[in-house]
Amino acid sequence: MKPVKIGVLGLGTVGGGTVNVLKRNAKEISRRAGREIVVTCASARDLTRKRSCDTQDIRLSTDPYEIINDSEIDIVLELIGGTSLAKELVLQAIANGKHVVTANKALIALHGNEIFSAASKANVIVAYEAAVAGGIPIIKAIREGLSGNHINWLAGIINGTGNFILTEMRDKGRDFNDVLKEAQALGYAESDPTFDVEGIDAGHKLMILASIAFGIPLQFENVYTEGITKITRADVEYANELGYRIKHLGIARKTKAGIELRVHPTLIPERRLLANVDGVMNAVLVNADAVGPTLYYGAGAGAEATASAVIADVVDVARALTLNSINKVPHLAFQEDSIADLHILTHEQIETAYYLRLTVEDKPGTLAQITQILAQQNISIEAILQKEPLPDQTLVQIIMLTQKTIEKEMDDAISTIKNLSSVTGQVTRIRLETLG
Ligand code: NDP
Ligand code: HSE
């Protein structure tokens, strides 16, 4: 049988890793795919740049259109990133009858509805396993492995860079910017790293997961995103003292009122497996009605871990080509005419518990005022920690854990607390999930 011919757009971290693994594991991969898989051409911006992979037998070009218009190419790998050129290239490749494998979560989260619709009409596959949680086969697990279940919620550490930064800050007391630079050098970070640290990248991934878990259209604009830039070492230490870890979580939950889609730093009990997912590792906990909780763990970023997911998609496409049965699995898990536009909750409507840190004057009555404001908003306190004032200082830190409440009630309570004359500066609020 003829080999399956691949054209690779982008030879950076993921493109280079993919070419390397395809070459190193060629025999094993073709045993699985039923066909030989050959990279025949690839594009990058600067052909003089030293590459991490051997490009000797690959035709190189600076023009990605040369690849998508090449009639010999069966599968195009979009590994450029971004949403402008990548979208044009993917839609053109589909129009040209090519199957597409992409690692681009921004592209899928923002333009996936349009891309999948075009792919279905053209009867080609667009596969995107590498777009979420790097090397973890989470798309396949949810879309296929859990298809007998009603999925209740999922929660995951889905940005490797952010988790790497939080872990290094906690374990080694390292500086935020210093660790971010290392994550960039290791190829973990997005080309614009604010996507990693401000929660946008995790938001893209959460949207994709929620879509395939609940059968809803992709709608990134409805995801609440908050990053890790405001987390201080003090918060990390106080959380530890209370038996919690701060992790940057993406949470999608189906409630009677609607669907919660949110990404933010979260306190989780240290005994939970998710609390112990460190460094660049990612993990996604899925709670489904029949199987109960299942946890998926692995490297969330990096050249070969991501290549593993890209190549799994390539093998799926190669098998489909060989069996001549296209799109057996719907792109967003549910049949296209069964995608339901369920109500998405605003962040003010979500229900969660909280960690609060306040800087207050050390005088009688202050704590009573604060607890009264919380009580007025029906917010129950779970634990309180008051730190000794530093020598010669009258200000103390108060840390509180609350029970679950609706976020609007907490927003209102915080605005009132901030106006108290005994409270100084900002009130730090981090959401807390027990994930039970
Ligand atoms: P890199 O920046 O390392 O590589 C991008 C590649 O695309 C480079 O080879 C670059 O060329 C090429 N390129 C960029 N812009 C253009 C353009 N305008 N025209 C032609 N070629 C272009 O990115 P990554 O490999 O890290 O990421 C690629 C995709 O994979 C992104 O969507 C990212 O979100 C996703 N991803 C990344 C992971 C990771 O761990 N890095 C993990 C999972 C997904 P040149 O080399 O000449 O500059
Ligand atoms: N920048 C992303 C991360 C790459 O750090 O998780 C993997 O999607």
GROMACS .gro file of N, CA and C in nm, residues 21-37:
model
   51
   21VAL      N    1   1.010   1.209   1.623
   21VAL     CA    2   0.946   1.086   1.673
   21VAL      C    3   0.894   1.002   1.556
   22LEU      N    4   0.840   1.069   1.453
   22LEU     CA    5   0.793   0.992   1.336
   22LEU      C    6   0.907   0.912   1.276
   23LYS      N    7   1.027   0.971   1.275
   23LYS     CA    8   1.142   0.903   1.215
   23LYS      C    9   1.191   0.790   1.308
   24ARG      N   10   1.206   0.824   1.437
   24ARG     CA   11   1.262   0.727   1.532
   24ARG      C   12   1.172   0.603   1.546
   25ASN      N   13   1.040   0.628   1.548
   25ASN     CA   14   0.946   0.517   1.573
   25ASN      C   15   0.873   0.471   1.446
   26ALA      N   16   0.936   0.501   1.331
   26ALA     CA   17   0.866   0.479   1.202
   26ALA      C   18   0.807   0.338   1.190
   27LYS      N   19   0.887   0.236   1.226
   27LYS     CA   20   0.841   0.098   1.206
   27LYS      C   21   0.719   0.068   1.294
   28GLU      N   22   0.732   0.106   1.422
   28GLU     CA   23   0.624   0.078   1.517
   28GLU      C   24   0.496   0.153   1.477
   29ILE      N   25   0.516   0.276   1.431
   29ILE     CA   26   0.399   0.358   1.393
   29ILE      C   27   0.332   0.298   1.270
   30SER      N   28   0.410   0.254   1.173
   30SER     CA   29   0.345   0.199   1.052
   30SER      C   30   0.279   0.064   1.083
   31ARG      N   31   0.331  -0.009   1.181
   31ARG     CA   32   0.262  -0.133   1.222
   31ARG      C   33   0.123  -0.100   1.275
   32ARG      N   34   0.114   0.014   1.344
   32ARG     CA   35  -0.016   0.052   1.401
   32ARG      C   36  -0.108   0.112   1.295
   33ALA      N   37  -0.048   0.193   1.208
   33ALA     CA   38  -0.131   0.266   1.110
   33ALA      C   39  -0.173   0.176   0.994
   34GLY      N   40  -0.095   0.073   0.969
   34GLY     CA   41  -0.124  -0.013   0.854
   34GLY      C   42  -0.061   0.042   0.727
   35ARG      N   43   0.005   0.155   0.734
   35ARG     CA   44   0.071   0.218   0.619
   35ARG      C   45   0.200   0.282   0.668
   36GLU      N   46   0.293   0.301   0.577
   36GLU     CA   47   0.411   0.380   0.610
   36GLU      C   48   0.369   0.528   0.613
   37ILE      N   49   0.427   0.604   0.704
   37ILE     CA   50   0.393   0.747   0.711
   37ILE      C   51   0.520   0.826   0.684
   0.00000   0.00000   0.00000
